[in-house]
Coordinates of C-alpha atoms and ligand atoms in Angstrom, one line a residue:
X67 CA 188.2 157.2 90.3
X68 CA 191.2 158.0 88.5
X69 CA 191.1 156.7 84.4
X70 CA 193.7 156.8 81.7
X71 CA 191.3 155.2 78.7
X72 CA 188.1 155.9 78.2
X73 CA 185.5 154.3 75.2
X74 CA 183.7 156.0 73.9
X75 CA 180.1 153.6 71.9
X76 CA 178.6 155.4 69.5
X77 CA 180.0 158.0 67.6
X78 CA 177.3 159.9 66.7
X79 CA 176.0 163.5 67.2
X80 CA 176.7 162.7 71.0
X81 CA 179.2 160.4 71.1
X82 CA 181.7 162.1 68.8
X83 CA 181.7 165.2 70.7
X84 CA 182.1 163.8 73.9
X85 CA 185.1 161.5 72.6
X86 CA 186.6 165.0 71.2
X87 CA 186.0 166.7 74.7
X88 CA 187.9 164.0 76.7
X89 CA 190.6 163.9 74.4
X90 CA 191.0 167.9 74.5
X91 CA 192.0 167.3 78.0
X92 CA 194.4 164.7 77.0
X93 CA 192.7 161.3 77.8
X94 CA 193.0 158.8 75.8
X95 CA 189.6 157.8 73.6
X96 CA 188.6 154.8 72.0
X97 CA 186.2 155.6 69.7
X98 CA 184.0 152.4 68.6
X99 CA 181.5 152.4 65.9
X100 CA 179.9 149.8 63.6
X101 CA 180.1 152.3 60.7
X102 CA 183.2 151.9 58.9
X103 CA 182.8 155.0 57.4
X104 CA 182.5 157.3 60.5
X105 CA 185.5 155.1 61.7
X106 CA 187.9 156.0 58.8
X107 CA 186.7 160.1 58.6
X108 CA 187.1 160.1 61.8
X109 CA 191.0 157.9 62.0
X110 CA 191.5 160.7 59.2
X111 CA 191.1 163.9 61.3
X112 CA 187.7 164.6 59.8
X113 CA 183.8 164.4 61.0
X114 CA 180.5 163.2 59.0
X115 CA 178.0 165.0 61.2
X116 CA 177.5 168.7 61.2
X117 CA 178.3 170.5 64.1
X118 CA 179.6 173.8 64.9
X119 CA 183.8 173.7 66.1
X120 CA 183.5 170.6 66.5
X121 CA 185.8 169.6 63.3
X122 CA 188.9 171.9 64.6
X123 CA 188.3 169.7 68.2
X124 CA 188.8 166.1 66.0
X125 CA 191.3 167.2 64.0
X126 CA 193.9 167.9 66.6
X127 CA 192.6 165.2 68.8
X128 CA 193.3 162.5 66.4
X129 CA 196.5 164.6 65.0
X130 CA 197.8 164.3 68.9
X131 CA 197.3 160.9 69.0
X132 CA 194.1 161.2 71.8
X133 CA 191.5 160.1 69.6
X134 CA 191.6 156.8 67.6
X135 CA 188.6 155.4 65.9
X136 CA 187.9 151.4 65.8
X137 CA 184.7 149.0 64.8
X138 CA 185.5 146.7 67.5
X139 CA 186.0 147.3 71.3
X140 CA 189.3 147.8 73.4
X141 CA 190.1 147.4 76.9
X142 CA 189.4 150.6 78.5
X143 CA 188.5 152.1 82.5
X144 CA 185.7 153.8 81.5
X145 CA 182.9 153.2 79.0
X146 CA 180.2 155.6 77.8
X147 CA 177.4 154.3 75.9
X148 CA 175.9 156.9 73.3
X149 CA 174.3 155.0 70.8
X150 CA 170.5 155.3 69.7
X151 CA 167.5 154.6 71.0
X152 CA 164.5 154.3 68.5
X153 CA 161.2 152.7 68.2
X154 CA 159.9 149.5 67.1
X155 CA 158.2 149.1 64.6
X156 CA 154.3 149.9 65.2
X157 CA 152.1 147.0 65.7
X158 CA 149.1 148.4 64.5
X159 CA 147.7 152.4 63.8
X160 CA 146.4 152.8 67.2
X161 CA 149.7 151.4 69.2
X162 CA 152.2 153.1 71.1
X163 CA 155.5 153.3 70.2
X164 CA 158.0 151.1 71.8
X165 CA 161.2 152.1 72.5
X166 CA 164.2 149.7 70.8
X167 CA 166.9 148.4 73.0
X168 CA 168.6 146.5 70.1
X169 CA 171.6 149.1 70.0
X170 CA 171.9 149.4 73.6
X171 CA 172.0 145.9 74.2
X172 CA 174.8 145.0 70.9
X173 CA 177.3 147.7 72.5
X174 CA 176.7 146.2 76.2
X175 CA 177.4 142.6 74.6
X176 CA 180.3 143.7 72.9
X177 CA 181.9 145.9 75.5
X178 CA 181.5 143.3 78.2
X179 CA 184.0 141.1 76.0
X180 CA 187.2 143.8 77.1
X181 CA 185.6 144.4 80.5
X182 CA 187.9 144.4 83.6
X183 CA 187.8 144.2 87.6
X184 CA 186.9 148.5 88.2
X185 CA 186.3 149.6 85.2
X186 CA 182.8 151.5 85.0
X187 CA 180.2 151.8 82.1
X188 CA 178.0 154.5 81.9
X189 CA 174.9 154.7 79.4
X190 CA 174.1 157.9 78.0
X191 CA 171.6 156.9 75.2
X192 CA 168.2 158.6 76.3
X193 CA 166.2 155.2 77.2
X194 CA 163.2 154.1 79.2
X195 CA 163.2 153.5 82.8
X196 CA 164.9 150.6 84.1
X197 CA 167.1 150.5 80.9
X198 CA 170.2 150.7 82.8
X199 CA 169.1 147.8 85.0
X200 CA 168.7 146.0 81.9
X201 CA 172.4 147.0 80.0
X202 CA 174.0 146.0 83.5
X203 CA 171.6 142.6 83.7
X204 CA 172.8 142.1 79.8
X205 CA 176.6 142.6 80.8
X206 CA 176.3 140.2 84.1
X207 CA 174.6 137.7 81.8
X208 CA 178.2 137.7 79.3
X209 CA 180.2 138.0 82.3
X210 CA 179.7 135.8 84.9
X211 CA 183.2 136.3 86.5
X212 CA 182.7 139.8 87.4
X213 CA 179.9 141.0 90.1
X214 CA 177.7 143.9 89.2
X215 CA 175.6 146.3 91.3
X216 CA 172.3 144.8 90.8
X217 CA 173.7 141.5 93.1
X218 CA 176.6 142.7 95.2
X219 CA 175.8 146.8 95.3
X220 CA 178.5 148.7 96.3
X221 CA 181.1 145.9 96.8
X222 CA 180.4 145.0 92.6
X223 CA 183.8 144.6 90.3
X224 CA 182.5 147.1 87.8
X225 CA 180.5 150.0 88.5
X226 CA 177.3 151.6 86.3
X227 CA 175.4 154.3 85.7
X228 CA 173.1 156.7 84.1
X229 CA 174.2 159.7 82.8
X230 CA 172.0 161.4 80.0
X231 CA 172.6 164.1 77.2
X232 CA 171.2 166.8 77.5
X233 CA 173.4 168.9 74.7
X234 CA 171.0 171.1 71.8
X235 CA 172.4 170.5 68.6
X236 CA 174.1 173.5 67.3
X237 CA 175.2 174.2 70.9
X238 CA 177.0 171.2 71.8
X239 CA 180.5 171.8 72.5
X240 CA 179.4 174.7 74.5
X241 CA 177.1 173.2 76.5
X242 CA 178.6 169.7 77.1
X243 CA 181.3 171.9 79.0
X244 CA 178.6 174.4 80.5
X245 CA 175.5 172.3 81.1
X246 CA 174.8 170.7 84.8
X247 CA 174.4 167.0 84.2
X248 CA 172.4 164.5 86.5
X249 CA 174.5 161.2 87.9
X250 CA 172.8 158.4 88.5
X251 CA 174.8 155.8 89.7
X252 CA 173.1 151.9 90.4
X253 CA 174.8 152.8 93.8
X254 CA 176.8 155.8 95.5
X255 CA 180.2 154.6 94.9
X256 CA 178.9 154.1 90.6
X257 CA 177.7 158.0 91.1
X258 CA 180.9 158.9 92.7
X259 CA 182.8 157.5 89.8
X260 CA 180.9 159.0 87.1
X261 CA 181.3 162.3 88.7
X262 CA 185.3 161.8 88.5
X263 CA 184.8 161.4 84.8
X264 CA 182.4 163.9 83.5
X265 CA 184.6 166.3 86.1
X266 CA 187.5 166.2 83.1
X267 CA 185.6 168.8 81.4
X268 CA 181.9 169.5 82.7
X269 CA 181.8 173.0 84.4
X270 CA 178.1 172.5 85.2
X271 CA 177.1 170.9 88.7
X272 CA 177.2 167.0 88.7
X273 CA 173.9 165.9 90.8
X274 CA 173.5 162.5 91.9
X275 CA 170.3 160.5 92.1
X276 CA 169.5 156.8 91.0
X277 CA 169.2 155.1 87.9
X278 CA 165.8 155.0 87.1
X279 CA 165.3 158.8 88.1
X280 CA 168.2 160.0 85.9
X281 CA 166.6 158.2 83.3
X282 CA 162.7 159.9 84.1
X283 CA 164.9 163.5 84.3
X284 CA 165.9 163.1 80.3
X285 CA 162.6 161.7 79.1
X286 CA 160.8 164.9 81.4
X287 CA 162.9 167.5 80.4
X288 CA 162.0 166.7 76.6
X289 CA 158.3 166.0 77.4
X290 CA 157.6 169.0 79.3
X291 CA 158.7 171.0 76.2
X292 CA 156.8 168.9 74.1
X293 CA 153.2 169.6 76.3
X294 CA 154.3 173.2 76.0
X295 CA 154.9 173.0 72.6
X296 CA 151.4 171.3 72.4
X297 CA 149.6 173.9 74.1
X298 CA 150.9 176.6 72.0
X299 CA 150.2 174.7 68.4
X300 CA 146.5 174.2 70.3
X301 CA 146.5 177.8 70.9
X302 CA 147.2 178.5 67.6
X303 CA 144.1 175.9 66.0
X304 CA 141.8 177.6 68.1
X305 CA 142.7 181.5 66.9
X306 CA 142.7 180.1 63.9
X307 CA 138.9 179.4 64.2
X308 CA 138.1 182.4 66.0
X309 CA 140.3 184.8 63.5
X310 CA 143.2 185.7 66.4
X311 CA 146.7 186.4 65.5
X312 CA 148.2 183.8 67.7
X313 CA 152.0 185.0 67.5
X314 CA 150.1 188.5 68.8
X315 CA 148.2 186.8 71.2
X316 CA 151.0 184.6 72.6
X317 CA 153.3 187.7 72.7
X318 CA 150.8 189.5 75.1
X319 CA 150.6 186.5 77.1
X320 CA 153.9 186.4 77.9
X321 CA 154.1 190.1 79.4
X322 CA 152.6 188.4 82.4
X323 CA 155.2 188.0 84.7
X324 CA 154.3 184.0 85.2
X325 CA 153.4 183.3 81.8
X326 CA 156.3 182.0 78.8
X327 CA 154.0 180.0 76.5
X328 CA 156.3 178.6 73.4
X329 CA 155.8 179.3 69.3
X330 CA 153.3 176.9 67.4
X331 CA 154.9 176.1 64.3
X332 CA 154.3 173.1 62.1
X333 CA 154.6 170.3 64.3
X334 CA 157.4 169.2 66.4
X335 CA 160.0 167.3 65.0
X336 CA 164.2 165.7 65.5
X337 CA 165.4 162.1 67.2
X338 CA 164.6 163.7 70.6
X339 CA 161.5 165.5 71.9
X340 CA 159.3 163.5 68.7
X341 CA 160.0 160.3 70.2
X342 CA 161.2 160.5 73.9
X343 CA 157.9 161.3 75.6
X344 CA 156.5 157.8 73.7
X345 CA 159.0 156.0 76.3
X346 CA 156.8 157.4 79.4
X347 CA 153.3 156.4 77.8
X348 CA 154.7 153.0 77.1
X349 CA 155.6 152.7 80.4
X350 CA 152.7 154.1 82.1
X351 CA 149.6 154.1 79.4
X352 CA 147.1 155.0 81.7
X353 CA 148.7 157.6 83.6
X354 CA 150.6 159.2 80.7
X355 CA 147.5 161.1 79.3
X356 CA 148.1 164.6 78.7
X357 CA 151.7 163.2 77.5
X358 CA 150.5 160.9 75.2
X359 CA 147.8 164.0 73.8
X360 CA 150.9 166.4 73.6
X361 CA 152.4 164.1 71.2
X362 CA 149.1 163.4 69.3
X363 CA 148.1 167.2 68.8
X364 CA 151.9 168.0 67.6
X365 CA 151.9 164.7 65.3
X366 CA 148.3 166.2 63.8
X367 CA 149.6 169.4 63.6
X368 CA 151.0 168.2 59.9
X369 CA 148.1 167.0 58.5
X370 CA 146.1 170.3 59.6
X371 CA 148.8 172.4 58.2
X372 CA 148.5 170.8 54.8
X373 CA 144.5 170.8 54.9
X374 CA 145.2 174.8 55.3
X375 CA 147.5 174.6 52.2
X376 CA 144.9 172.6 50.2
X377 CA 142.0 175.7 51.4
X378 CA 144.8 178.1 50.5
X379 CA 144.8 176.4 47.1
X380 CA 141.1 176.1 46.6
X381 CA 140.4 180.2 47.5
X382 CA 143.3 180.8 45.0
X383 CA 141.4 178.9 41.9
X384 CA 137.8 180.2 43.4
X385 CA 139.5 183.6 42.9
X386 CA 141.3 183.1 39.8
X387 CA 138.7 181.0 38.2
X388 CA 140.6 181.1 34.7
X389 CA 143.6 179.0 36.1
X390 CA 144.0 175.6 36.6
X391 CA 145.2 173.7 39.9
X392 CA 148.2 172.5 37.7
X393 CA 149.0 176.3 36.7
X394 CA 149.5 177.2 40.6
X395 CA 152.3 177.1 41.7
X396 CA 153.4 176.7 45.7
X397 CA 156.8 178.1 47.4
X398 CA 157.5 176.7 51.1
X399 CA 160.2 178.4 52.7
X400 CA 162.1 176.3 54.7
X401 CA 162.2 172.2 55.3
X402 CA 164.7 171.5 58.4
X403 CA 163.4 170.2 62.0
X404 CA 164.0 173.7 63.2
X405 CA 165.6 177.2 62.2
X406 CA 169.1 177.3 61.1
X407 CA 170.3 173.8 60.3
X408 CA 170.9 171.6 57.2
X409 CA 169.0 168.2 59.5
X410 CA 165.5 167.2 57.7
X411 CA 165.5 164.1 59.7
X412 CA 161.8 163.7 61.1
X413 CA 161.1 167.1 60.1
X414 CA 157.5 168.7 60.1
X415 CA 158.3 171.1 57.2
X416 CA 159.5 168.6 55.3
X417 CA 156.5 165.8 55.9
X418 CA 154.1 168.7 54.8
X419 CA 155.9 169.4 51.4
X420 CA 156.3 166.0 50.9
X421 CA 152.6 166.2 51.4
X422 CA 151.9 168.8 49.4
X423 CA 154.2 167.4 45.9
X424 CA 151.8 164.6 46.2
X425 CA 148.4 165.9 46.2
X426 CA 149.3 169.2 44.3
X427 CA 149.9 169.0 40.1
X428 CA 150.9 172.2 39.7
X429 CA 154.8 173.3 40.6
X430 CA 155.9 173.3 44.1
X431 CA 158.9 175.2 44.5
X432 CA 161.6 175.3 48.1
X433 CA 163.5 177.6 49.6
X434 CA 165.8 175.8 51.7
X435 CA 169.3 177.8 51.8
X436 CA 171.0 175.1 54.3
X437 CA 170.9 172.4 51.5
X438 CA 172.1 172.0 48.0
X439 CA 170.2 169.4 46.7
X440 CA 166.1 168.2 47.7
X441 CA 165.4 165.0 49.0
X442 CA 164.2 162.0 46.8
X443 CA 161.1 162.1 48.1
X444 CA 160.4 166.0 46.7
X445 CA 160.5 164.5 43.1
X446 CA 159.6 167.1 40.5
X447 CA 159.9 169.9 43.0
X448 CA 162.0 172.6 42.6
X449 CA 165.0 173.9 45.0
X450 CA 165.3 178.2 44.6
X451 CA 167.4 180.4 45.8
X452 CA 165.6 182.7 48.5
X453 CA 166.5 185.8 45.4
X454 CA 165.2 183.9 42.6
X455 CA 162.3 182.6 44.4
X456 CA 161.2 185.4 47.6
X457 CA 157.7 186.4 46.1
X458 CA 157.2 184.8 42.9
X459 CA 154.9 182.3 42.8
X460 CA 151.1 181.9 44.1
X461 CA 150.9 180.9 47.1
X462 CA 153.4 180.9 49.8
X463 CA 153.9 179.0 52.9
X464 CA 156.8 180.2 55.3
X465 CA 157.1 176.7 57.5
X466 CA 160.8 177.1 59.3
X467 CA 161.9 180.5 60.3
X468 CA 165.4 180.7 59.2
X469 CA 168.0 183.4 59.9
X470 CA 168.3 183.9 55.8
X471 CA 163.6 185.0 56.1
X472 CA 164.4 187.3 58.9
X473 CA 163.4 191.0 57.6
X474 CA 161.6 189.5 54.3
X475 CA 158.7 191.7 53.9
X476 CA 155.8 189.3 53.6
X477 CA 153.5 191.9 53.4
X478 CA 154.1 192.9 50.1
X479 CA 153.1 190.0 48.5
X480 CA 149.6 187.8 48.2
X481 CA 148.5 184.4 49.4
X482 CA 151.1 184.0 52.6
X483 CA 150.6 181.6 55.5
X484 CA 152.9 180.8 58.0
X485 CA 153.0 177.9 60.2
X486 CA 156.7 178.5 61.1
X487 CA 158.0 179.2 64.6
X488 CA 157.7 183.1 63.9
X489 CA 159.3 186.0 65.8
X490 CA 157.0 188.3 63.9
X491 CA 159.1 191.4 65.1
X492 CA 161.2 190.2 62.1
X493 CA 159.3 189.0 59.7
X494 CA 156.2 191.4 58.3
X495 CA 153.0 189.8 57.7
Ligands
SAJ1140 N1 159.7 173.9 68.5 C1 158.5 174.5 68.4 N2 158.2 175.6 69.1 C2 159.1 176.1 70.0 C3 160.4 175.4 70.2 C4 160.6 174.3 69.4 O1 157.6 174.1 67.5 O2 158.8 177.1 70.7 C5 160.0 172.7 67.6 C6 161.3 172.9 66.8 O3 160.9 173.6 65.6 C7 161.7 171.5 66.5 C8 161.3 170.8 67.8 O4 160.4 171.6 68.5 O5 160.9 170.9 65.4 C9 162.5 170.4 68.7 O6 163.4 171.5 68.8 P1 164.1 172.0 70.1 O7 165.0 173.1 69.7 O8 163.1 172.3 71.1 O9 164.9 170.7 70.6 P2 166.0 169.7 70.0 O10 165.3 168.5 69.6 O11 166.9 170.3 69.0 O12 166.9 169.4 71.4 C10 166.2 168.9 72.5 C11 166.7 169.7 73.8 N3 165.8 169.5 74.9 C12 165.2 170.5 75.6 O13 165.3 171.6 75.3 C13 164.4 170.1 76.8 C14 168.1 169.4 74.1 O14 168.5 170.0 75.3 C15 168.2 167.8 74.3 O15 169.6 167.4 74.6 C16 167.8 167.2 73.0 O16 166.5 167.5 72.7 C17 168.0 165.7 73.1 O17 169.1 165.2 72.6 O18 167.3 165.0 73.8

């Protein structure tokens, strides 16, 4: 299909870039998004997410007159859906988390108000099987004068289809262009279309399959690296027990030729591979078992980190018997979801010092270079600079392995654990 306009729902850490990449290539974007703030940085030629080049992309996409921001819908040929997908809220402490449509369903509702004979919407939020079915059941219900796949197939007015994300933050301009994307169209000739559009810019292949499957091949690709993110933070619980250097052991595993096991670290955490695999064991809650355990052991991973800090704690006063618990002090390096960003959003390092400034009464102190300021919820804490703060201190926990700890020399001082993902040829233990 050939489009002039494309809108883009959901201007987030997806949808922004995406808009940005269309309008490099000189389509024209609509960018809707219920936040009037990200509407008006966005109108002025500026971002509010972090992510690498792509401010410079905005900026002359919006100075060029291809990129507009708005809170309400336009007429357009092409939507793309990119807004999130959360959970509900739990119904009790032994449910399963239920994946939230709400979002999904608001941008459907309010794009089918502009909607036109040929256009095609495609949905790009990570969702649950059958979710696509649903936006395109929601749309048919606000317009009844158009025809949709799920009734007339390939002879529908407007066309849908699956298309996930697959981008790593950090990485996303990059791989938008350079990653293969999977195309799943409700029928052929929906597949055929989306291929046109993602074409503009996507250097990857473009493989078609169906709706639902497109949907299963996001939510697997993030579960399989949870389970092997499980076994590894398993792996490193049992040497624990048996007094085994996992990042040692796991290194030697991996010189087999059929072995790549990932890093343990303190749990697993981000909007994506903490909460996608939840939408397969909500679907399938007898089946999904060794999903639904991969999720469990990385969740528990927190609490059993901060048991180790409160042992840590307690060998520190049993050896120093003069010194009170409120006269220890503990340093955690690091509080992101992962190495090398400023996001604490659902982050593991951050739940455990949270943890930690509540059941500890002597100082905690953080070394977090990406931010400038802690979170509320660190209260009484104390942010250092890694030069003031490397070493001094009683006890110190190295939970995210940033670029800034690489070649710190561990080794020289006392009481160090580290639950971080470690590449211990740069860090000395
Ligand atoms: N982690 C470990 N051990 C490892 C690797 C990662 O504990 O060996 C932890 C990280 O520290 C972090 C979490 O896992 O807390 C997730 O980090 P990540 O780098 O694995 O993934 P994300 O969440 O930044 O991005 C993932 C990517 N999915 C896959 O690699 C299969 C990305 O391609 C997706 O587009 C993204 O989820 C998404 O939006 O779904």
């Amino acid at each position: 299909m050939s489009f002039n306009a494309i809108s883009v729902i959901g201007l987030g850490y997806i949808g922004l870039p995406t808009a940005a990449m269309f309008a490099s290539k000189g389509k024209k974007v609509i960018g809707v998004d219920v936040n009037q703030h990200a509407v008006d940085t966005i109108n002025s030629g500026k971002i509010h997410i972090v992510e690498p080049e792509l401010d410079v992309m905005v900026k002359i996409a919006v100075s060029g007159g291809f990129l507009k921001a708005t809170t309400f819908p336009e007429p357009a040929d092409v939507f793309l859906i990119a807004v999130p997908t959360p959970f509900l809220p739990l119904q009790g402490e032994n449910s399963t988390p239920e994946p939230d449509l709400t979002y999904i369903e608001a941008a459907a509702k309010s794009v089918a108000l502009v909607l036109k004979k040929n256009d095609l919407v495609i949905l790009e939020s990570t969702s649950p099987v059958g979710a696509t079915e649903q936006m395109s059941a929601w749309l048919a219900e606000s317009r009844p004068d158009l025809t949709f796949p799920q009734v007339h197939g390939e002879d529908s007015d407007i066309r849908i289809a699956h298309c996930p994300e697959r981008v790593l933050p950090g990485h996303v301009v990059r791989e938008l262009v350079e990653n293969d994307r999977v195309i799943g169209g409700m029928t052929d000739k929906c597949s055929q279309a989306a291929i046109d559009v993602y074409r503009t810019f996507v250097k990857g292949d473009c493989v078609v399959t169906n709706a639902r499957t497109a949907e299963m091949a996001k939510l697997t690709e993030n579960a399989s690296r949870d389970v092997n993110i499980a076994f590894a933070n398993e792996l490193s619980i049992i040497c624990d027990e048996l007094d085994i250097n996992v990042w040692e052991l796991i290194n030697l595993s991996n010189r087999h030729p059929r072995v790549n096991i990932l890093q343990p670290g303190p749990g697993v955490g981000g909007h994506c591979i903490a909460v996608d695999p939840w939408f397969i064991v909500s679907k399938s809650p007898s089946a999904a078992r060794l999903i639904r355990s991969a999720r469990e052991i990385n969740d528990d991973k927190i609490g059993w980190v901060v048991e180790k800090i409160k042992l840590l704690l307690a060998n520190y006063l049993l050896d120093n018997p003069y010194k009170s618990a409120g006269e220890v002090s503990i340093t955690c390096y690091g509080l992101s979801f992962k190495p090398n960003i400023d996001d604490l959003r659902e982050s593991p390092a951050l739940q455990v010092a949270i943890r930690v400034n509540d059941f500890h009464s002597g100082q905690l102190v953080v070394i977090e270079p990406n931010i400038s300021t802690l979170p509320a919820a660190l209260s009484g804490a104390h942010l250092a600079d890694l030069s003031q703060g490397f070493g001094s201190g009683d006890i110190h926990v190295l939970l995210v392995n940033h670029r800034e700890f690489s070649g710190l020399d561990f080794s020289s001082i006392k009481n160090v654990s580290t639950f971080a993902v470690v590449d211990i040829d740069n860090i000395k233990l």
